[in-house]
Coordinates of C-alpha atoms and ligand atoms in Angstrom, one line a residue:
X1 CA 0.0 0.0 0.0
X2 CA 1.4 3.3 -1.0
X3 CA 1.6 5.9 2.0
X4 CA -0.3 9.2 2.2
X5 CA 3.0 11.3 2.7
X6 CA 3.5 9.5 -1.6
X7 CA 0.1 10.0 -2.1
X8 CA 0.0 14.0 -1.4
X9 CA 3.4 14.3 -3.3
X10 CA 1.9 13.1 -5.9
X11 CA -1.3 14.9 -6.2
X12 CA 0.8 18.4 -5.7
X13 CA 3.6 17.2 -8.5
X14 CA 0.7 16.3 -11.0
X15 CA -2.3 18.3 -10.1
X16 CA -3.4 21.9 -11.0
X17 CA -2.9 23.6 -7.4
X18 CA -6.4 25.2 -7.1
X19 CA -7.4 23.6 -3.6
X20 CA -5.4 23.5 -0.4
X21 CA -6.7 20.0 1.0
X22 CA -6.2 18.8 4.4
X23 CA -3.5 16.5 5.1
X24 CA -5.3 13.6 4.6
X25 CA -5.8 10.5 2.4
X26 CA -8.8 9.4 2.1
X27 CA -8.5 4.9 0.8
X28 CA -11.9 3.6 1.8
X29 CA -15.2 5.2 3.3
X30 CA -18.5 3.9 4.6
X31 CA -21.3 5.7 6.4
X32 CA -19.7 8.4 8.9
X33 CA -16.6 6.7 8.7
X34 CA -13.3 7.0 6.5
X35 CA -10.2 4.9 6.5
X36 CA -6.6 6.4 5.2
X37 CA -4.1 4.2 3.2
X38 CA -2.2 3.5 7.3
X39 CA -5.4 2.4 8.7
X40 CA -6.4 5.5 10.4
X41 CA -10.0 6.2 11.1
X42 CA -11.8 9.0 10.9
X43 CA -15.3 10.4 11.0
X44 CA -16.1 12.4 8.2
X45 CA -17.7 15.9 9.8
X46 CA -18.1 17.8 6.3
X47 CA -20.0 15.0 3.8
X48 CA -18.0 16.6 0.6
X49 CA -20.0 20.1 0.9
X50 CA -23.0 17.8 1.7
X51 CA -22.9 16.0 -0.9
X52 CA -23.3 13.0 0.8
X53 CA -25.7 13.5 3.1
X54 CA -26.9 9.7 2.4
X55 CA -24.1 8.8 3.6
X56 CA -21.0 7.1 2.2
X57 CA -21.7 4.3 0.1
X58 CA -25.4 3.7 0.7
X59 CA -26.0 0.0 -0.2
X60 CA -29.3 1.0 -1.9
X61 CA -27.6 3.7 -3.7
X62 CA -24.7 1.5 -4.6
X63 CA -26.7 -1.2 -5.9
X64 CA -28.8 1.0 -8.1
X65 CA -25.5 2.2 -9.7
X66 CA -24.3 -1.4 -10.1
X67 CA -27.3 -2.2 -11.3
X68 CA -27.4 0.6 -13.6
X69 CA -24.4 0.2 -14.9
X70 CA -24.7 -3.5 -15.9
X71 CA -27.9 -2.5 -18.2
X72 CA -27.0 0.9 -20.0
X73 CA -24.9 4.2 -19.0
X74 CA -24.9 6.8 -21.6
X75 CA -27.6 7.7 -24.4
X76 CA -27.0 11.3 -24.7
X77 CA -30.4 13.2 -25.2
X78 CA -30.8 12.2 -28.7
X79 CA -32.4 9.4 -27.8
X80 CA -34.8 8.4 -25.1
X81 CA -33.4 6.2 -21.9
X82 CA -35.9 4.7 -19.9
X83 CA -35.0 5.9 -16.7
X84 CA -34.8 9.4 -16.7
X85 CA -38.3 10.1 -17.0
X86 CA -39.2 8.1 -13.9
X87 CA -36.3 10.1 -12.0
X88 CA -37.5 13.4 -13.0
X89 CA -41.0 12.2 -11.8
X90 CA -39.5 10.9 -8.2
X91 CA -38.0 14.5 -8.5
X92 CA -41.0 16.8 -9.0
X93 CA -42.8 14.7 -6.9
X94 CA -40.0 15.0 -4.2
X95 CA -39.9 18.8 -4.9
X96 CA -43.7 19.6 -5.3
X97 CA -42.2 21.5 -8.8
X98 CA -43.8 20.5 -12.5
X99 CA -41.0 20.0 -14.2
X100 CA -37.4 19.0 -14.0
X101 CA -34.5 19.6 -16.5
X102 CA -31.3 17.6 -15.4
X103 CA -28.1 18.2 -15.8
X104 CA -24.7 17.2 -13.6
X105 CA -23.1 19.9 -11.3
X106 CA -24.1 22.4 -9.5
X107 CA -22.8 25.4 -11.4
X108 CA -24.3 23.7 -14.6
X109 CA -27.7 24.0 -12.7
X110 CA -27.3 27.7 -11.8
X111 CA -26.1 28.8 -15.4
X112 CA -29.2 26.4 -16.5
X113 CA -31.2 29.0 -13.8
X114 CA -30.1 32.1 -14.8
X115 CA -30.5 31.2 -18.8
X116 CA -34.1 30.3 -18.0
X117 CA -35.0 33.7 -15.8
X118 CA -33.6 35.5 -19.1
X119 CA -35.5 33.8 -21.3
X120 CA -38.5 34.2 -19.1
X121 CA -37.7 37.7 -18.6
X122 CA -37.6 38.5 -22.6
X123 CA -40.3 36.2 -23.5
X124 CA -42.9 36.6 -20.7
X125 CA -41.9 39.5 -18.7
X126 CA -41.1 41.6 -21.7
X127 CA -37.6 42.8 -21.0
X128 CA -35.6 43.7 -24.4
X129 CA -33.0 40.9 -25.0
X130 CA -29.7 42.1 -23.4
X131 CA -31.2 44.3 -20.9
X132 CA -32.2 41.4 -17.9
X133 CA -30.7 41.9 -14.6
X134 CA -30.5 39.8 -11.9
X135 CA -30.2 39.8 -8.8
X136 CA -28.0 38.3 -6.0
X137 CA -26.3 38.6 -2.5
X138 CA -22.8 39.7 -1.1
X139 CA -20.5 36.6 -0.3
X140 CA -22.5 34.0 -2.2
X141 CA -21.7 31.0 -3.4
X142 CA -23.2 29.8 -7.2
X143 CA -20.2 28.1 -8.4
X144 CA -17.3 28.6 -10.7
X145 CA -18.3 29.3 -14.6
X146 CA -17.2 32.6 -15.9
X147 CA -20.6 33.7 -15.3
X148 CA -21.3 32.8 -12.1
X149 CA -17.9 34.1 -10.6
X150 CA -18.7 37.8 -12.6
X151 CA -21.2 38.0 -9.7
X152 CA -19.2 36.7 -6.8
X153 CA -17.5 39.2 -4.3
X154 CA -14.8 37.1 -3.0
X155 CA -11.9 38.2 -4.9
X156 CA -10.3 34.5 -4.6
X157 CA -13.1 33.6 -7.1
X158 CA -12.6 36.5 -9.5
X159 CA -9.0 36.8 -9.6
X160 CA -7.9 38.3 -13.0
X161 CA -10.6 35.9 -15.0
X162 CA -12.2 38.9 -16.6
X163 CA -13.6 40.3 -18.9
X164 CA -16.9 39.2 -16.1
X165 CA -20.4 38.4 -17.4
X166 CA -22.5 41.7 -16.8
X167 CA -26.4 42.1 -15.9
X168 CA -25.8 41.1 -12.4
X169 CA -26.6 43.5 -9.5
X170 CA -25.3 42.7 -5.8
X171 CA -26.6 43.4 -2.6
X172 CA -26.3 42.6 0.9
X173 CA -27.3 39.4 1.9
X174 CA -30.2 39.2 4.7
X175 CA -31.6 43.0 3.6
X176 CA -35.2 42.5 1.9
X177 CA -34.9 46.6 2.3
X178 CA -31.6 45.9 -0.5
X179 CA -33.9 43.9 -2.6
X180 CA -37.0 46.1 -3.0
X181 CA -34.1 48.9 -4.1
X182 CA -32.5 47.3 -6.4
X183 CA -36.0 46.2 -8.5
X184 CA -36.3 47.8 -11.9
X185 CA -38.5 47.4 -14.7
X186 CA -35.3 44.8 -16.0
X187 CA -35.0 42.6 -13.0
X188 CA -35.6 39.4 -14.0
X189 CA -34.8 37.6 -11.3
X190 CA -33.6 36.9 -7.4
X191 CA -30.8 34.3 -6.7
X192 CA -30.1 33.7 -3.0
X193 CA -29.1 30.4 -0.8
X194 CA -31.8 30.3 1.9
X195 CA -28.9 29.7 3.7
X196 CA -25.0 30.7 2.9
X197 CA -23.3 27.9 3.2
X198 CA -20.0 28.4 2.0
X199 CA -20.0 32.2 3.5
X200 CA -19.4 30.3 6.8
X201 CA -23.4 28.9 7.1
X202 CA -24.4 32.4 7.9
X203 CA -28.5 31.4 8.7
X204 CA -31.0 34.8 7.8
X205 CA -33.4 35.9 10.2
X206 CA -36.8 34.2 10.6
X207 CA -39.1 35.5 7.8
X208 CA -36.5 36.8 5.5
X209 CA -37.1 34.3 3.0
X210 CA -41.2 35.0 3.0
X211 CA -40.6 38.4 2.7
X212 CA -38.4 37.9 -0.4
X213 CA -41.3 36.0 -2.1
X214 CA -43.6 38.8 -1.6
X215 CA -41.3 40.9 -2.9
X216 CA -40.5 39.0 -5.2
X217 CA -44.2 38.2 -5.9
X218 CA -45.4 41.9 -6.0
X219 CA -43.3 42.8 -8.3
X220 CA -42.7 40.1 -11.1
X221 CA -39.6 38.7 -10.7
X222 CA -38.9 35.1 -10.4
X223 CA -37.5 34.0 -6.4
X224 CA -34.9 31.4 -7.8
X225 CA -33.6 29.6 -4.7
X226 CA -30.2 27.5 -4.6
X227 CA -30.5 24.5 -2.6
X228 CA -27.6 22.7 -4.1
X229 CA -25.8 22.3 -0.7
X230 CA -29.0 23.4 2.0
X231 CA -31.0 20.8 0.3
X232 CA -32.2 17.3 0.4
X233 CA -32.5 17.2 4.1
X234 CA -29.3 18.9 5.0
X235 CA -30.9 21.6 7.5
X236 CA -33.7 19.7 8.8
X237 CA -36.1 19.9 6.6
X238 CA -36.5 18.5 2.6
X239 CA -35.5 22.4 1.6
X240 CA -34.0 25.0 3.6
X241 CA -36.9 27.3 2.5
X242 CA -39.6 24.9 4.1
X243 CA -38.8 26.8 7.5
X244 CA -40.1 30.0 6.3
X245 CA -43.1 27.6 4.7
X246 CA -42.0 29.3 1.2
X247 CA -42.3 27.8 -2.0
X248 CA -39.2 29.8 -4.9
X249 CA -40.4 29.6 -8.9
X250 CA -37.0 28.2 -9.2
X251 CA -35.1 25.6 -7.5
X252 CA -31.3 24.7 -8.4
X253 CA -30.2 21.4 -7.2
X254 CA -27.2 19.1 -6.8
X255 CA -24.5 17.6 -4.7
X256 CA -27.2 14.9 -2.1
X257 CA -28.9 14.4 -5.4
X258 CA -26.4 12.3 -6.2
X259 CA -26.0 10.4 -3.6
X260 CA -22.3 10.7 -2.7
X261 CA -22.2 8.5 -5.5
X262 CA -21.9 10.3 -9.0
X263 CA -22.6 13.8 -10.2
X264 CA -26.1 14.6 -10.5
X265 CA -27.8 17.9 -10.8
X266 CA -31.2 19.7 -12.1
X267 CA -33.1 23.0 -12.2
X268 CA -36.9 22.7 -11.3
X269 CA -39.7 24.6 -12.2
X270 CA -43.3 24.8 -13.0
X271 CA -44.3 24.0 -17.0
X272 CA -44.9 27.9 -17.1
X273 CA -41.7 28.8 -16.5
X274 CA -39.3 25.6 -17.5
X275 CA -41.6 25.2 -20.5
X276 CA -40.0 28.3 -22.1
X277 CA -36.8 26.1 -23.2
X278 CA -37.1 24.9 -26.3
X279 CA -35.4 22.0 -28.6
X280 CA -31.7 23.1 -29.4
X281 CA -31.8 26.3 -26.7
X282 CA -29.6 24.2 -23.9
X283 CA -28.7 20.9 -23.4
X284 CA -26.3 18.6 -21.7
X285 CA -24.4 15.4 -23.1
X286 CA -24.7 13.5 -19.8
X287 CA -27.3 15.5 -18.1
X288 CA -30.0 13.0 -17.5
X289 CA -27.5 10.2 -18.0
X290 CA -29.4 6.7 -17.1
X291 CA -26.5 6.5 -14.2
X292 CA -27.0 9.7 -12.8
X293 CA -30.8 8.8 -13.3
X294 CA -31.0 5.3 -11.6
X295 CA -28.7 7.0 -8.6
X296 CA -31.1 9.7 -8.2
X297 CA -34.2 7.8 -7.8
X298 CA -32.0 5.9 -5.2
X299 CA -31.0 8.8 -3.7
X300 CA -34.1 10.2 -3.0
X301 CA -35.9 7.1 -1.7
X302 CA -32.8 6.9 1.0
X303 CA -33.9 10.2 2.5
X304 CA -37.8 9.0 2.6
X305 CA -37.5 5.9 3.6
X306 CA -34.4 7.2 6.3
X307 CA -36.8 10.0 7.6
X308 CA -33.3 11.7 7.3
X309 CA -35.1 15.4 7.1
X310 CA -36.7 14.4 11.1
X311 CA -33.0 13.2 11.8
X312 CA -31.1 16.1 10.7
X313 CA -33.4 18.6 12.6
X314 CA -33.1 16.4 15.8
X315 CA -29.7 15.5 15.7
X316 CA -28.9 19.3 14.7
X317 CA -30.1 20.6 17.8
X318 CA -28.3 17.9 20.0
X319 CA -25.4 18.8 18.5
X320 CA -25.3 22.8 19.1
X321 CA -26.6 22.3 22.4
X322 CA -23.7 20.5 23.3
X323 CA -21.2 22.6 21.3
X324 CA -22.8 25.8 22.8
X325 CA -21.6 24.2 26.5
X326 CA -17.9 23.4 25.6
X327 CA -15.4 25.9 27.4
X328 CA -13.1 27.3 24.9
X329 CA -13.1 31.3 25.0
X330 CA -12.1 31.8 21.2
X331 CA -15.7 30.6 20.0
X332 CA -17.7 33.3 19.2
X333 CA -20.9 31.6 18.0
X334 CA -22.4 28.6 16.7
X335 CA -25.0 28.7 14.5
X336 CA -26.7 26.1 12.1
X337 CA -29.5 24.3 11.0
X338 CA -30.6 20.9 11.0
X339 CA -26.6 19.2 10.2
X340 CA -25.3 22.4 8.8
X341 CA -23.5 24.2 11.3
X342 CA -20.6 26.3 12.1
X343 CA -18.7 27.4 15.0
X344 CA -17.1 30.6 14.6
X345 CA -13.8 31.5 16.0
X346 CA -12.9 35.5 17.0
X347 CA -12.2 37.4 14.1
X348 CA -8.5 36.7 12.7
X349 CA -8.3 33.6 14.7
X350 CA -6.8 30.4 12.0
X351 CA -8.8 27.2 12.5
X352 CA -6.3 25.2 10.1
X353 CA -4.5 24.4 13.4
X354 CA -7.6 23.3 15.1
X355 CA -8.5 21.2 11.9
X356 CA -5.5 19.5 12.1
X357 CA -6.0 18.5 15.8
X358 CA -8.9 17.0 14.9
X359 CA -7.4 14.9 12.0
X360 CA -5.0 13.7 14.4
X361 CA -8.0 12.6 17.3
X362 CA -10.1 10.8 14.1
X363 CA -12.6 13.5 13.4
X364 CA -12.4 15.4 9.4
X365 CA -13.3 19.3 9.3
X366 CA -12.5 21.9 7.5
X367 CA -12.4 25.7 8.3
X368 CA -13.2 28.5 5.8
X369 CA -12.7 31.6 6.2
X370 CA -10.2 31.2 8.7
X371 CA -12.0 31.2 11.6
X372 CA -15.1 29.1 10.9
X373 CA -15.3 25.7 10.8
X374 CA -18.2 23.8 9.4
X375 CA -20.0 20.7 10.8
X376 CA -21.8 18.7 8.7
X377 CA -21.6 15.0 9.1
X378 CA -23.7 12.6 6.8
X379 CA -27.2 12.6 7.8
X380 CA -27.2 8.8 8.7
X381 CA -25.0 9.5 11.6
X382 CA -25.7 7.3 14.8
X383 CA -26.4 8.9 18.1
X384 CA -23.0 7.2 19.4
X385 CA -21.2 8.2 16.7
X386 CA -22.4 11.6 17.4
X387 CA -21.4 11.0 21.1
X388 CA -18.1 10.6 20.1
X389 CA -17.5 13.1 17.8
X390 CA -18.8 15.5 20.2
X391 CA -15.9 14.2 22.6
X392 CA -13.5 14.8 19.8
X393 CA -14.3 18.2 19.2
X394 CA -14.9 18.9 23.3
X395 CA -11.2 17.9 24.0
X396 CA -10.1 19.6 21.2
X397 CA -11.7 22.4 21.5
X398 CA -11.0 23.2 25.4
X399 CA -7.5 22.4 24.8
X400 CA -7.3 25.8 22.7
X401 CA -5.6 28.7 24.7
X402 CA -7.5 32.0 25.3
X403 CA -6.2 34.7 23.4
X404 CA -3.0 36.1 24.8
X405 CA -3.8 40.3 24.9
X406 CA -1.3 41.8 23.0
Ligands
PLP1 C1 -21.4 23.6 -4.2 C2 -22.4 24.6 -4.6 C3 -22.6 25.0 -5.9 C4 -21.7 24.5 -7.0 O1 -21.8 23.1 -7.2 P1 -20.7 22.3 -8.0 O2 -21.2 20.9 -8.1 O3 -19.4 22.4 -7.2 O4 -20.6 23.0 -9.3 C5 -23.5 26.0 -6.2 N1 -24.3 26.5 -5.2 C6 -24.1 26.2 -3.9 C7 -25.0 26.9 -2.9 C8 -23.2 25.3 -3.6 O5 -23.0 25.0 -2.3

């Protein structure tokens, strides 16, 4: 067995250096649990951005794929496969949406989005071609096409990749005051994440989101919500925006759709809306793939049949209750829903250090933005596993000095 220390020097000799991984290696993974190439174990406390919030290896999900696989893979859309359709059924039954139009990851689904609420702002709306705006929020998180990173505000994302797609306009996240504002006659649309997940979970206040789709509402513009990492039971319910009992015009999802498995990801709509795109107007060679399909249907019947929207909820609250009472004087809040939390360390404060002390104690985390680190373990965890993580992260945690006063 080759070692991790071969592994990494490998991966950094050979591969573009656009992430800054963790230390690890990651050889075989099932459920909560991951093994490295020594035999180490670990718990797995981010779920790939949520994207396996079934979690790893699902037999059901697994099965489908073998299944799958041993009966037909690819078709492309110039044919007909005879699974899709019965995915994108479980789908818009699943999302209480119309229609579905599938395609594989998340940033595909958000172009897919913002090419629709265009065209529906041309060809229903009534906006002249080249004039739509839209909409979106300070430190989001859509993605990384050209497009989508025109509109980001972490300079990271946008550094020296123009010239940047225009007919975007920005404002602050959490403001419904911001939104009204920046309506115009060309506003086409409003893309937000009901929660920000990659801005360090930063959760809105209560009614935000309800209050967006009255704007929203009142003045014609179509509420497109990304759910790609809040949704599939990730923050205790199916959607994030079931807590503020809201239903968007536009849903963009991806990463649990998948099922930790392979990439899957789709934009749904009602036929009002979606029905706008027409033959030869967008497409996707292995969007609606009969893989990605048959791992789809599979991965929605896990979080049914799990309950896993009850579980994340429950299990959420048990676990900031019990982070809120660990004694470490750097933390300066946790916050979260459901299994998407954070616990945010004083301003300046790096968390890379504390990541790496929970490596070496068997628990995997990563911090963004320096001084947040996010917990979000597949939604399948066990109470005892939970125990123990929590033990992890308490000894950890308190062995943190307090902030020396300079
Ligand atoms: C991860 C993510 C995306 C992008 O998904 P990819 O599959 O990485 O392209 C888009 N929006 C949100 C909210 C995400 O968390």
């Amino acid at each position: 067995m080759v070692d991790s220390t071969s592994i990494i020097q490998k991966d950094e000799a050979f591969g573009a250096h656009n992430y800054h991984p963790l230390p690890v290696v990651i050889a075989t993974a099932e459920g909560v649990r991951l093994t490295d190439p020594e035999g180490r174990k670990y718990m797995d406390f981010l779920s790939a951005y949520s994207a396996v919030n079934q979690g790893h290896r699902h037999k059901k999900i697994i099965d489908a794929l073998k299944n799958q696989a041993d009966r037909c893979t690819l078709t492309s859309r110039a044919f007909h496969n005879d699974i899709m359709g019965e995915f994108l059924e479980k789908l818009c039954d699943y999302t209480g949406f119309e229609m579905a139009l599938p395609m594989n990851t998340g940033a595909e689904a958000v172009e897919t989005a913002l090419k629709l609420a265009r065209r529906w702002g041309a060809e229903v709306k009534g906006v002249e071609n080249g004039k739509q705006e839209i909409i979106v929020c300070e430190e989001n998180f859509h993605g990384r096409t050209i497009a989508i990173i025109s509109f980001s505000t972490d300079p990271d994302a946008r550094v020296n990749y123009g010239p940047y797609a225009t007919g975007f306009k920005i404002i602050p996240y959490d403001n419904t005051e911001a939104l009204s504002g920046a309506i115009n006659e060309n506003t086409v649309a409003f893309l937000v994440e009901p929660i920000q997940g990659e801005a360090g979970v930063f959760v809105p206040g209560d009614g935000y989101l309800k209050e967006v789709r009255r704007i929203c509402t009142e003045k014609n513009v179509l509420f497109i919500a990304d759910e790609i990492q809040t949704g599939f039971c990730r923050t205790g319910k199916k959607f994030a925006v079931d807590h503020d009992d809201v239903r968007p015009d536009v849903m963009t999802l991806g990463k649990a759709l998948g099922g930790g498995v392979f990439p899957v990801s789709a934009v749904v709509a009602d036929k009002a809306i979606m029905g706008l795109f027409t033959p030869g107007t967008h497409g996707s060679t292995f969007g609606g793939n009969p893989l990605g399909a048959a791992v789809g249907i599979a991965a929605l019947e896990v979080l049914e049949e799990e309950k896993l929207a009850e579980r994340s909820d429950r299990l959420g609250a048990f676990l900031r209750e019990k982070l809120s009472r660990i004694d470490c004087p750097r933390i300066k809040e946790i916050r979260g829903k459901g299994l998407l939390n954070a616990v945010v360390f004083d301003d300046g404060f790096e968390a890379w250090d504390v990541c790496l002390a929970l490596r070496d104690k068997g628990l995997l985390a990563k911090q963004t933005h320096g001084n947040i680190i996010r917990f979000a373990p597949p939604l399948v965890i066990t109470e005892d596993e939970l125990n123990e993580a929590i033990g992890i992260i308490q000894t950890v945690f308190e062995s943190i000095p307090a902030a020396t006063i300079a």
